[in-house]
Coordinates of C-alpha atoms (C1' of nucleotides) in Angstrom, one line a residue:
Chain C
M24 CA 51.1 -64.8 -30.9
A25 CA 54.3 -65.1 -32.7
L26 CA 56.7 -62.2 -32.6
E27 CA 58.6 -61.9 -35.8
E28 CA 62.3 -61.6 -35.3
A29 CA 63.6 -59.3 -37.9
H30 CA 66.5 -60.4 -39.9
W31 CA 68.6 -57.4 -40.8
P32 CA 70.3 -56.8 -44.1
E33 CA 74.0 -57.1 -43.9
E34 CA 74.6 -53.6 -45.1
L35 CA 72.7 -52.0 -42.2
F36 CA 75.8 -51.5 -40.0
A37 CA 78.3 -51.8 -42.8
D38 CA 79.7 -48.2 -42.6
L39 CA 80.3 -47.9 -38.8
D40 CA 83.4 -45.8 -38.4
R41 CA 85.3 -46.1 -35.1
T42 CA 87.5 -43.1 -36.0
S43 CA 84.6 -40.8 -36.7
P44 CA 84.0 -37.9 -34.3
L45 CA 80.4 -39.2 -34.0
P46 CA 80.2 -41.5 -31.0
M47 CA 79.5 -45.2 -31.8
Y48 CA 76.2 -45.2 -29.9
S49 CA 75.0 -42.3 -32.1
Q50 CA 76.0 -44.1 -35.3
V51 CA 74.3 -47.3 -34.2
A52 CA 71.2 -45.4 -33.1
S53 CA 70.8 -43.5 -36.3
R54 CA 71.2 -46.6 -38.4
L55 CA 68.6 -48.4 -36.3
E56 CA 66.3 -45.4 -36.5
S57 CA 66.4 -45.2 -40.3
A58 CA 65.8 -49.0 -40.5
I59 CA 62.7 -48.5 -38.3
R60 CA 61.4 -45.5 -40.1
S61 CA 61.9 -47.1 -43.5
G62 CA 60.1 -50.2 -42.4
V63 CA 63.1 -52.5 -42.7
I64 CA 62.3 -53.5 -39.1
P65 CA 58.5 -53.7 -39.1
A66 CA 56.2 -52.1 -36.5
G67 CA 55.7 -54.6 -33.7
G68 CA 58.7 -56.6 -34.8
R69 CA 61.4 -57.5 -32.2
I70 CA 65.0 -56.5 -32.6
E71 CA 67.9 -58.6 -31.6
S72 CA 69.0 -58.7 -28.0
E73 CA 71.6 -56.3 -26.7
M74 CA 74.1 -59.1 -26.3
A75 CA 73.5 -60.3 -29.8
I76 CA 74.0 -56.9 -31.4
A77 CA 77.0 -56.2 -29.2
E78 CA 78.7 -59.4 -30.4
R79 CA 77.7 -59.0 -34.0
L80 CA 79.1 -55.4 -34.1
Q81 CA 82.0 -56.1 -31.8
I82 CA 80.9 -53.2 -29.6
S83 CA 80.4 -53.5 -25.8
R84 CA 77.0 -54.0 -24.4
P85 CA 76.7 -50.6 -22.6
T86 CA 77.4 -48.8 -25.8
I87 CA 74.7 -50.8 -27.7
R88 CA 72.4 -50.3 -24.7
R89 CA 72.8 -46.5 -24.9
A90 CA 72.0 -46.5 -28.6
I91 CA 68.8 -48.5 -27.9
Q92 CA 67.9 -46.3 -25.0
D93 CA 68.1 -43.2 -27.1
L94 CA 65.5 -44.7 -29.5
V95 CA 63.3 -45.8 -26.5
D96 CA 63.4 -42.2 -25.3
K97 CA 62.3 -41.0 -28.7
G98 CA 59.3 -43.3 -28.5
L99 CA 60.5 -45.6 -31.4
L100 CA 61.2 -48.7 -29.3
V101 CA 59.7 -50.4 -26.3
R102 CA 61.5 -52.7 -23.9
Q103 CA 60.3 -55.4 -21.6
R104 CA 62.5 -57.2 -19.2
G105 CA 62.6 -60.9 -19.9
I106 CA 61.0 -60.4 -23.3
G107 CA 63.0 -58.2 -25.6
T108 CA 62.8 -54.9 -27.5
Q109 CA 60.1 -54.2 -30.0
V110 CA 59.3 -51.4 -32.5
V111 CA 56.3 -49.4 -31.4
Q112 CA 53.0 -50.1 -33.2
G113 CA 51.6 -47.3 -35.3
Q114 CA 53.2 -44.6 -37.3
V115 CA 55.5 -42.4 -35.2
E116 CA 55.4 -38.7 -35.8
R117 CA 58.6 -36.8 -35.7
S118 CA 58.5 -35.1 -32.3
V119 CA 58.9 -31.4 -31.7
E120 CA 62.6 -30.7 -31.1
L121 CA 64.2 -27.7 -29.7
T122 CA 64.1 -25.7 -32.9
S123 CA 62.4 -22.5 -34.1
L124 CA 59.3 -22.3 -36.1
F125 CA 61.4 -21.1 -39.0
E126 CA 63.5 -24.2 -38.9
D127 CA 60.4 -26.4 -38.5
L128 CA 58.9 -24.9 -41.6
S129 CA 62.1 -25.0 -43.7
Q130 CA 62.6 -28.7 -42.8
A131 CA 59.1 -29.4 -44.0
G132 CA 60.0 -27.9 -47.3
I133 CA 57.8 -24.9 -46.8
S134 CA 59.2 -21.5 -47.7
A135 CA 59.1 -19.4 -44.6
T136 CA 59.4 -15.6 -44.8
T137 CA 59.6 -13.1 -42.0
T138 CA 58.5 -9.5 -41.7
L139 CA 60.1 -7.4 -38.9
L140 CA 57.4 -5.3 -37.3
D141 CA 59.3 -3.9 -34.4
H142 CA 62.9 -3.6 -33.3
E143 CA 63.6 -1.5 -30.3
V144 CA 65.6 -1.3 -27.1
L145 CA 63.5 -0.8 -24.0
E146 CA 64.0 -0.7 -20.3
A147 CA 62.9 -4.1 -18.9
D148 CA 59.8 -4.0 -16.9
E149 CA 59.6 -6.0 -13.8
D150 CA 58.0 -9.0 -15.4
V151 CA 60.4 -9.3 -18.3
A152 CA 63.4 -8.6 -16.1
A153 CA 62.5 -11.3 -13.6
R154 CA 62.0 -13.9 -16.4
L155 CA 65.4 -13.0 -17.9
S156 CA 67.1 -12.9 -14.5
L157 CA 68.1 -9.2 -15.1
P158 CA 67.7 -6.2 -12.9
A159 CA 64.5 -4.2 -13.7
G160 CA 65.3 -1.2 -15.9
D161 CA 68.2 -2.9 -17.7
P162 CA 68.1 -2.5 -21.5
V163 CA 66.4 -5.3 -23.4
L164 CA 65.9 -5.8 -27.1
H165 CA 62.3 -6.2 -28.1
I166 CA 61.4 -7.5 -31.5
R167 CA 58.1 -8.4 -33.1
R168 CA 57.9 -10.4 -36.3
R169 CA 55.3 -11.9 -38.5
R170 CA 56.0 -15.2 -40.0
M171 CA 54.5 -16.4 -43.3
A172 CA 54.5 -19.9 -44.8
D173 CA 53.9 -20.1 -48.5
G174 CA 52.6 -16.6 -48.5
V175 CA 50.0 -17.2 -45.7
P176 CA 50.5 -15.6 -42.3
V177 CA 51.1 -18.3 -39.6
A178 CA 52.3 -16.5 -36.4
V179 CA 53.1 -13.3 -34.7
L180 CA 56.3 -13.5 -32.7
D181 CA 57.2 -11.2 -29.8
N182 CA 60.6 -11.7 -28.2
H183 CA 62.7 -10.0 -25.5
L184 CA 66.4 -10.6 -25.2
P185 CA 69.1 -9.1 -22.9
G186 CA 70.5 -5.8 -24.1
E187 CA 73.8 -7.3 -25.3
F188 CA 71.9 -8.6 -28.3
A189 CA 70.7 -5.2 -29.3
D190 CA 73.1 -5.2 -32.3
L191 CA 71.2 -8.0 -34.0
L192 CA 70.6 -6.5 -37.4
P193 CA 67.0 -6.0 -38.5
A194 CA 67.9 -7.3 -41.9
S195 CA 69.3 -10.5 -40.6
L196 CA 66.2 -11.1 -38.5
E197 CA 64.1 -11.2 -41.7
G198 CA 66.3 -13.8 -43.4
A199 CA 66.9 -16.4 -40.7
G200 CA 65.4 -17.9 -37.6
L201 CA 66.3 -16.3 -34.3
Y202 CA 68.0 -19.4 -32.9
Q203 CA 70.0 -19.7 -36.1
L204 CA 71.3 -16.1 -35.6
L205 CA 72.1 -16.8 -31.9
R206 CA 73.9 -20.0 -32.8
S207 CA 76.1 -18.1 -35.3
R208 CA 77.0 -15.8 -32.5
G209 CA 78.2 -18.8 -30.5
V210 CA 75.1 -18.8 -28.3
G211 CA 73.8 -22.4 -28.1
I212 CA 70.2 -22.9 -26.9
R213 CA 70.1 -25.8 -24.4
I214 CA 67.0 -25.7 -22.4
A215 CA 63.6 -24.2 -22.9
Q216 CA 60.5 -23.9 -20.7
Q217 CA 57.3 -23.6 -22.6
R218 CA 53.7 -22.9 -21.8
I219 CA 51.1 -23.5 -24.4
G220 CA 47.6 -22.0 -24.2
A221 CA 44.9 -20.3 -26.2
R222 CA 43.0 -17.1 -26.1
A223 CA 41.0 -14.7 -28.4
C224 CA 43.2 -12.8 -30.7
T225 CA 43.8 -9.0 -30.3
P226 CA 42.6 -6.7 -33.1
D227 CA 46.3 -6.3 -34.0
E228 CA 46.8 -10.0 -34.4
A229 CA 43.6 -10.4 -36.2
S230 CA 44.8 -8.1 -39.0
L231 CA 48.3 -9.5 -39.1
L232 CA 47.1 -13.1 -39.2
E233 CA 44.1 -12.3 -41.4
M234 CA 41.6 -13.6 -39.0
E235 CA 38.2 -12.5 -37.7
P236 CA 38.5 -10.3 -34.6
G237 CA 38.1 -12.4 -31.5
A238 CA 38.9 -15.7 -33.3
P239 CA 41.0 -18.2 -31.3
V240 CA 44.8 -18.1 -31.4
L241 CA 47.2 -20.7 -30.1
T242 CA 49.8 -19.1 -27.8
M243 CA 53.2 -20.2 -26.7
E244 CA 55.4 -18.6 -24.1
R245 CA 58.9 -19.8 -24.2
L246 CA 61.9 -19.0 -22.0
T247 CA 65.2 -20.3 -23.3
Y248 CA 68.6 -20.9 -21.6
D249 CA 72.0 -21.3 -23.1
H250 CA 74.6 -23.9 -22.3
T251 CA 75.6 -22.0 -19.2
G252 CA 72.1 -22.0 -17.8
R253 CA 71.7 -18.2 -18.4
A254 CA 68.3 -16.9 -19.7
I255 CA 68.7 -15.8 -23.3
E256 CA 65.3 -15.2 -24.7
L257 CA 61.7 -14.7 -23.7
G258 CA 59.2 -15.4 -26.5
R259 CA 55.5 -14.8 -26.6
H260 CA 54.0 -16.1 -29.8
A261 CA 50.5 -16.3 -31.3
Y262 CA 49.7 -18.9 -33.9
H263 CA 46.9 -19.2 -36.4
P264 CA 45.4 -22.5 -35.1
D265 CA 44.3 -23.7 -38.5
R266 CA 47.8 -23.4 -39.7
Y267 CA 49.9 -24.6 -36.8
S268 CA 49.8 -27.0 -33.9
F269 CA 52.3 -28.6 -31.5
S270 CA 53.2 -32.2 -31.6
T271 CA 55.1 -34.1 -28.9
T272 CA 55.9 -37.6 -27.9
L273 CA 55.9 -38.4 -24.2
V274 CA 57.7 -41.4 -22.8
A275 CA 57.2 -42.7 -19.3
R276 CA 60.5 -43.3 -17.6
Chain Y
M1 CA 82.7 -14.2 -12.4
A2 CA 83.2 -16.5 -9.4
L3 CA 81.2 -19.7 -9.5
E4 CA 80.2 -20.6 -6.0
E5 CA 80.9 -24.2 -5.2
A6 CA 78.1 -25.4 -3.0
H7 CA 79.0 -27.1 0.2
W8 CA 76.4 -29.7 0.9
P9 CA 75.0 -30.5 4.3
E10 CA 76.2 -33.9 5.6
E11 CA 72.6 -35.2 5.8
L12 CA 71.9 -34.8 2.1
F13 CA 72.9 -38.4 1.2
A14 CA 72.6 -39.8 4.7
D15 CA 69.8 -42.2 4.0
L16 CA 71.0 -44.0 0.9
D17 CA 69.9 -47.6 1.0
R18 CA 71.8 -50.1 -1.0
T19 CA 69.3 -52.8 -0.3
S20 CA 66.3 -50.7 -1.4
P21 CA 64.5 -51.8 -4.6
L22 CA 65.0 -48.2 -5.8
P23 CA 68.2 -48.1 -7.9
M24 CA 71.0 -46.1 -6.4
Y25 CA 71.1 -43.7 -9.4
S26 CA 67.4 -42.9 -8.7
Q27 CA 68.1 -42.3 -4.9
V28 CA 71.0 -40.0 -5.7
A29 CA 69.0 -38.1 -8.3
S30 CA 66.0 -37.6 -6.1
R31 CA 68.1 -36.2 -3.3
L32 CA 70.0 -33.9 -5.6
E33 CA 66.7 -32.8 -7.1
S34 CA 65.2 -31.8 -3.8
A35 CA 68.4 -30.0 -2.8
I36 CA 68.1 -28.0 -5.9
R37 CA 64.4 -27.3 -5.7
S38 CA 64.7 -26.3 -2.1
G39 CA 67.5 -24.0 -2.9
V40 CA 70.1 -25.8 -0.8
I41 CA 72.2 -25.8 -4.0
P42 CA 71.5 -22.3 -5.3
A43 CA 70.6 -21.5 -9.0
G44 CA 73.8 -20.9 -11.0
G45 CA 75.8 -22.8 -8.3
R46 CA 78.2 -25.5 -9.3
I47 CA 77.9 -29.0 -8.0
E48 CA 80.8 -31.2 -7.2
S49 CA 82.4 -33.2 -10.0
E50 CA 81.3 -36.7 -10.8
M51 CA 84.5 -38.2 -9.4
A52 CA 84.2 -36.3 -6.2
I53 CA 80.6 -37.4 -5.6
A54 CA 81.5 -41.0 -6.5
E55 CA 84.3 -41.1 -4.0
R56 CA 82.3 -39.4 -1.3
L57 CA 79.3 -41.8 -1.6
Q58 CA 81.4 -44.8 -2.5
I59 CA 79.4 -45.3 -5.6
S60 CA 80.9 -45.9 -9.1
R61 CA 81.2 -43.0 -11.5
P62 CA 78.8 -44.4 -14.1
T63 CA 76.1 -44.7 -11.5
I64 CA 76.6 -41.1 -10.3
R65 CA 76.8 -40.0 -13.9
R66 CA 73.4 -41.5 -14.6
A67 CA 71.8 -39.7 -11.7
I68 CA 73.2 -36.4 -12.9
Q69 CA 72.1 -37.1 -16.5
D70 CA 68.6 -37.7 -15.4
L71 CA 68.5 -34.2 -13.9
V72 CA 70.1 -32.7 -17.0
D73 CA 67.3 -34.3 -19.0
K74 CA 64.8 -32.8 -16.7
G75 CA 66.3 -29.4 -17.3
L76 CA 67.6 -28.8 -13.8
L77 CA 71.3 -29.1 -14.5
V78 CA 73.6 -28.0 -17.3
R79 CA 77.0 -29.5 -18.0
Q80 CA 80.0 -28.2 -19.8
R81 CA 83.0 -30.3 -20.6
G82 CA 86.1 -29.0 -18.9
I83 CA 84.0 -26.8 -16.6
G84 CA 81.6 -28.6 -14.5
T85 CA 77.9 -29.0 -13.7
Q86 CA 75.7 -26.1 -12.7
V87 CA 72.2 -25.6 -11.6
V88 CA 70.1 -23.8 -14.3
Q89 CA 69.3 -20.1 -13.6
G90 CA 65.8 -19.2 -12.9
Q91 CA 62.9 -21.1 -11.3
V92 CA 62.2 -24.4 -12.9
E93 CA 58.6 -25.4 -13.4
R94 CA 57.6 -28.9 -13.0
S95 CA 57.3 -30.3 -16.4
V96 CA 54.3 -32.1 -17.8
E97 CA 54.7 -35.8 -17.1
L98 CA 52.8 -38.6 -18.6
T99 CA 49.9 -38.3 -16.3
S100 CA 46.2 -37.5 -16.7
L101 CA 44.6 -34.2 -16.0
F102 CA 43.0 -35.8 -13.0
E103 CA 46.3 -36.6 -11.5
D104 CA 47.7 -33.2 -12.4
L105 CA 45.0 -31.5 -10.5
S106 CA 45.1 -33.8 -7.5
Q107 CA 48.8 -33.3 -7.2
A108 CA 48.3 -29.6 -7.2
G109 CA 46.0 -30.0 -4.2
I110 CA 42.9 -29.1 -6.3
S111 CA 39.8 -31.3 -5.8
A112 CA 38.9 -32.7 -9.2
T113 CA 35.5 -34.2 -9.9
T114 CA 34.3 -35.9 -13.0
T115 CA 30.8 -36.2 -14.6
L116 CA 30.3 -39.0 -17.0
L117 CA 28.3 -37.6 -20.0
D118 CA 28.5 -40.6 -22.3
H119 CA 29.4 -44.3 -22.1
E120 CA 28.7 -46.4 -25.1
V121 CA 30.1 -49.2 -27.2
L122 CA 30.2 -48.2 -30.9
E123 CA 31.6 -49.7 -34.1
A124 CA 34.9 -48.0 -34.8
D125 CA 34.7 -45.7 -37.8
E126 CA 37.7 -45.7 -40.2
D127 CA 39.5 -42.9 -38.5
V128 CA 39.3 -44.2 -34.9
A129 CA 40.1 -47.7 -36.1
A130 CA 43.2 -46.7 -37.9
R131 CA 44.4 -44.7 -34.9
L132 CA 43.9 -47.6 -32.6
S133 CA 45.3 -50.1 -35.1
L134 CA 42.0 -52.0 -35.1
P135 CA 40.0 -53.3 -38.1
A136 CA 37.2 -50.8 -38.9
G137 CA 33.9 -51.9 -37.4
D138 CA 35.4 -53.4 -34.3
P139 CA 33.7 -52.5 -31.1
V140 CA 35.2 -49.5 -29.3
L141 CA 34.2 -47.9 -26.0
H142 CA 33.4 -44.2 -26.3
I143 CA 33.2 -42.1 -23.2
R144 CA 32.7 -38.4 -22.7
R145 CA 33.4 -36.7 -19.5
R146 CA 33.4 -33.3 -18.0
R147 CA 36.1 -32.4 -15.5
M148 CA 35.7 -29.8 -12.8
A149 CA 38.3 -28.3 -10.5
D150 CA 37.1 -26.7 -7.3
G151 CA 33.6 -26.6 -8.8
V152 CA 34.6 -24.9 -12.0
P153 CA 34.4 -26.7 -15.3
V154 CA 37.9 -27.1 -16.8
A155 CA 37.7 -29.6 -19.7
V156 CA 35.5 -31.9 -21.8
L157 CA 37.2 -35.2 -22.4
D158 CA 36.3 -37.6 -25.3
N159 CA 38.0 -40.9 -25.3
H160 CA 37.9 -44.1 -27.5
L161 CA 39.3 -47.4 -26.3
P162 CA 39.4 -50.9 -27.7
G163 CA 36.3 -53.0 -27.1
E164 CA 37.9 -55.1 -24.4
F165 CA 37.7 -52.1 -22.0
A166 CA 33.9 -51.9 -22.5
D167 CA 33.5 -53.3 -19.0
L168 CA 35.0 -50.2 -17.4
L169 CA 32.3 -49.2 -14.9
P170 CA 30.7 -45.8 -15.3
A171 CA 30.8 -45.3 -11.6
S172 CA 34.6 -45.9 -11.4
L173 CA 35.1 -43.4 -14.2
E174 CA 33.7 -40.7 -12.1
G175 CA 35.9 -41.4 -9.2
A176 CA 39.3 -41.7 -10.7
G177 CA 41.5 -40.8 -13.6
L178 CA 41.4 -43.0 -16.7
Y179 CA 45.0 -43.9 -16.5
Q180 CA 44.6 -44.8 -12.9
L181 CA 41.9 -47.2 -13.8
L182 CA 43.9 -48.7 -16.6
R183 CA 46.9 -49.1 -14.3
S184 CA 44.8 -51.0 -11.8
R185 CA 43.9 -53.4 -14.6
G186 CA 47.6 -54.0 -15.2
V187 CA 47.7 -51.7 -18.3
G188 CA 50.7 -49.4 -18.0
I189 CA 50.9 -46.3 -20.2
R190 CA 54.3 -46.0 -21.7
I191 CA 54.2 -43.7 -24.7
A192 CA 51.9 -41.0 -25.9
Q193 CA 51.8 -38.9 -29.0
Q194 CA 50.1 -35.5 -28.5
R195 CA 49.0 -32.7 -30.8
I196 CA 48.0 -29.5 -29.1
G197 CA 46.0 -26.8 -30.9
A198 CA 43.1 -24.4 -30.6
R199 CA 39.7 -23.7 -32.1
A200 CA 36.4 -22.1 -31.4
C201 CA 34.3 -24.1 -29.0
T202 CA 31.2 -25.9 -30.2
P203 CA 27.8 -24.9 -28.7
D204 CA 27.9 -28.1 -26.7
E205 CA 31.3 -27.3 -25.2
A206 CA 30.2 -23.7 -24.6
S207 CA 27.5 -24.8 -22.2
L208 CA 29.5 -27.5 -20.6
L209 CA 32.5 -25.2 -20.0
E210 CA 30.3 -22.2 -19.2
M211 CA 31.8 -20.1 -22.0
E212 CA 30.5 -17.8 -24.6
P213 CA 29.6 -19.6 -27.8
G214 CA 32.5 -19.3 -30.2
A215 CA 35.0 -18.6 -27.5
P216 CA 38.5 -20.2 -27.9
V217 CA 39.3 -23.6 -26.4
L218 CA 42.6 -25.3 -26.1
T219 CA 42.6 -28.8 -27.7
M220 CA 44.7 -31.8 -27.2
E221 CA 44.6 -35.1 -29.1
R222 CA 46.5 -37.9 -27.5
L223 CA 47.2 -41.4 -28.6
T224 CA 48.6 -43.6 -25.9
Y225 CA 50.4 -46.9 -26.1
D226 CA 51.0 -49.5 -23.4
H227 CA 54.3 -51.2 -22.5
T228 CA 54.0 -53.6 -25.5
G229 CA 53.6 -50.8 -27.9
R230 CA 49.9 -51.5 -28.5
A231 CA 47.5 -48.5 -28.9
I232 CA 45.3 -48.2 -25.8
E233 CA 43.4 -45.0 -25.9
L234 CA 42.6 -42.1 -28.3
G235 CA 41.7 -38.9 -26.5
R236 CA 40.2 -35.7 -27.8
H237 CA 40.0 -33.1 -25.2
A238 CA 38.9 -29.4 -25.1
Y239 CA 40.1 -27.2 -22.2
H240 CA 39.0 -23.9 -21.0
P241 CA 42.0 -21.7 -21.8
D242 CA 41.7 -19.4 -18.8
R243 CA 41.8 -22.4 -16.5
Y244 CA 44.4 -24.8 -18.1
S245 CA 47.6 -24.7 -20.2
F246 CA 50.4 -27.1 -21.0
S247 CA 53.9 -26.7 -19.7
T248 CA 56.9 -28.6 -20.9
T249 CA 60.7 -28.4 -20.6
L250 CA 62.7 -29.1 -23.7
V251 CA 66.3 -30.1 -23.5
A252 CA 68.7 -30.2 -26.5
R253 CA 70.6 -33.4 -26.7
Chain B
dG29 C1' 99.3 -29.7 -16.2
dA30 C1' 95.3 -30.6 -13.6
dG31 C1' 90.6 -31.2 -13.6
dT32 C1' 86.2 -31.6 -16.0
dG33 C1' 82.7 -34.1 -18.5
dG34 C1' 82.2 -37.6 -22.9
dT35 C1' 82.9 -42.0 -24.4
dC36 C1' 83.9 -46.9 -24.2
dT37 C1' 85.2 -51.5 -22.3
dA38 C1' 84.6 -56.2 -20.1
dG39 C1' 83.0 -58.0 -17.0
dA40 C1' 79.2 -59.0 -12.8
dC41 C1' 74.7 -60.0 -10.5
dC42 C1' 69.8 -59.5 -10.5
dA43 C1' 64.6 -59.7 -11.6
dC44 C1' 61.7 -61.2 -14.8
dC45 C1' 59.7 -63.9 -18.6
dT46 C1' 59.2 -68.0 -21.4
dC47 C1' 59.8 -72.8 -22.3
Chain D
dA10 C1' 67.1 -73.6 -17.4
dG11 C1' 68.1 -70.1 -20.4
dG12 C1' 67.5 -65.7 -22.3
dT13 C1' 66.1 -60.9 -21.7
dG14 C1' 66.6 -56.3 -20.0
dG15 C1' 68.1 -53.5 -15.4
dT16 C1' 71.7 -52.2 -12.6
dC17 C1' 76.4 -51.7 -11.1
dT18 C1' 81.5 -51.9 -11.0
dA19 C1' 86.4 -50.4 -11.9
dG20 C1' 88.9 -49.2 -14.7
dA21 C1' 90.5 -46.6 -19.5
dC22 C1' 91.4 -42.9 -23.0
dC23 C1' 89.9 -38.6 -24.9
dA24 C1' 88.6 -33.4 -25.8
dC25 C1' 88.1 -29.6 -23.6
dT26 C1' 88.9 -25.5 -20.3
dC27 C1' 91.4 -23.2 -17.0
dG28 C1' 95.3 -21.3 -14.5

DNA sequence: GAGTGGTCTAGACCACCTC
DNA sequence: AGGTGGTCTAGACCACTCG
């Protein structure tokens, strides 16, 4: 079985910029990725060897290697020692990144709207306090929102945040994603732990999501940490399963 | 706020072996990981700088850096330029790896048993053929299994594989995980695309999982590829939501 | 200014695969 | 034998944070 070696158009790496703030490995990876996603490098096709690319672009092998590794981690490429690097067969879905539902929907070109159902400062009960690494009884902001996509209800979102975020304006919560607001306050989300499950919806959720009472909902509990490793937000979400699902790409190391 | 700098016990890196087939970065990472998980390096604590570790262990900085990066990718550590590297606050769950349910359960010390419900060679319909990158009508192996944990039904597993796997013995499918069997045939799973959702169970699933008809099930559809990027297996699974859920850790790049 | 992580270089040796 | 990716080294310069 002959493995086709792709011949790349000259322009592919024409606009690499060594003075750009974007690292070279990132520039190389993004150009490779778009070549793969657009089919310029066909599925199953082999790409040039690390050494060849390094020499062609006049960039050191470790830098090229890092660019390729990033795409391997994304599930776009596959490497075999002694063989080479190939594009994965089959269409590759875009994997779930560390973004909010709001951003997911906007990116897909769907108009997302949010209704704020609750906005209150409570004393943290033991469970919430422990998850947020706070003393029990500390003030926490609790918000509850309903998210619609193209006018159809998609999810009910419950969130708890440390008390210092109590000044998040209700109005702003209806116009933007939570992560977007946090980012504009200089809080960068870095790590999230998720648990995804299912259960029957509550009567409350049934009416908010326009479902039959007792119908299934997809649930997600997410605990997010900022760049310092501090717990920032505890989310408990319920999704209408006909209108939302989670996609991921796993790569063995 | 004072960041405690952890002082590591002398023995932590005592048994590094340069002649081992395990790479040095992997040895360093696993020792660091166990020190973190066991609390020897406390949550929120800072670890030594890359340079310091490199000098102490007489290993080059890029190698140390890779070890640390692996733990950052796992969500155990957080780095800030100009500051240092800290352990993430809060208990870190073990994230979902590219393993089968069978292995997940075994690792948790739960006795998993499997009942084979179906084992047949079919002609691939258009949908299955397209997903497996086969021509429609090609023979495919379809298997259906029920998985129990400690005597309680947990999931119903439907799988389609290319015809060449038709000789997988029914008996062996009851005694081991599918991925385990494939691995023993020299087929290594490398990449998987998953979609997780929810729906009401079918009457069939209700009786197999011992649920009320119409009760919610958690569903997972998984398409796996081997190390050459070829589609190996299409799985459609239904889980009892009170007895199973999916955990992941996401890390922003 | 000193220390940190982020990037990049130019080599080296090895295990593995194909021819 | 020659080419591939996997690992490792010993430097370098930079941006950033802190005292």
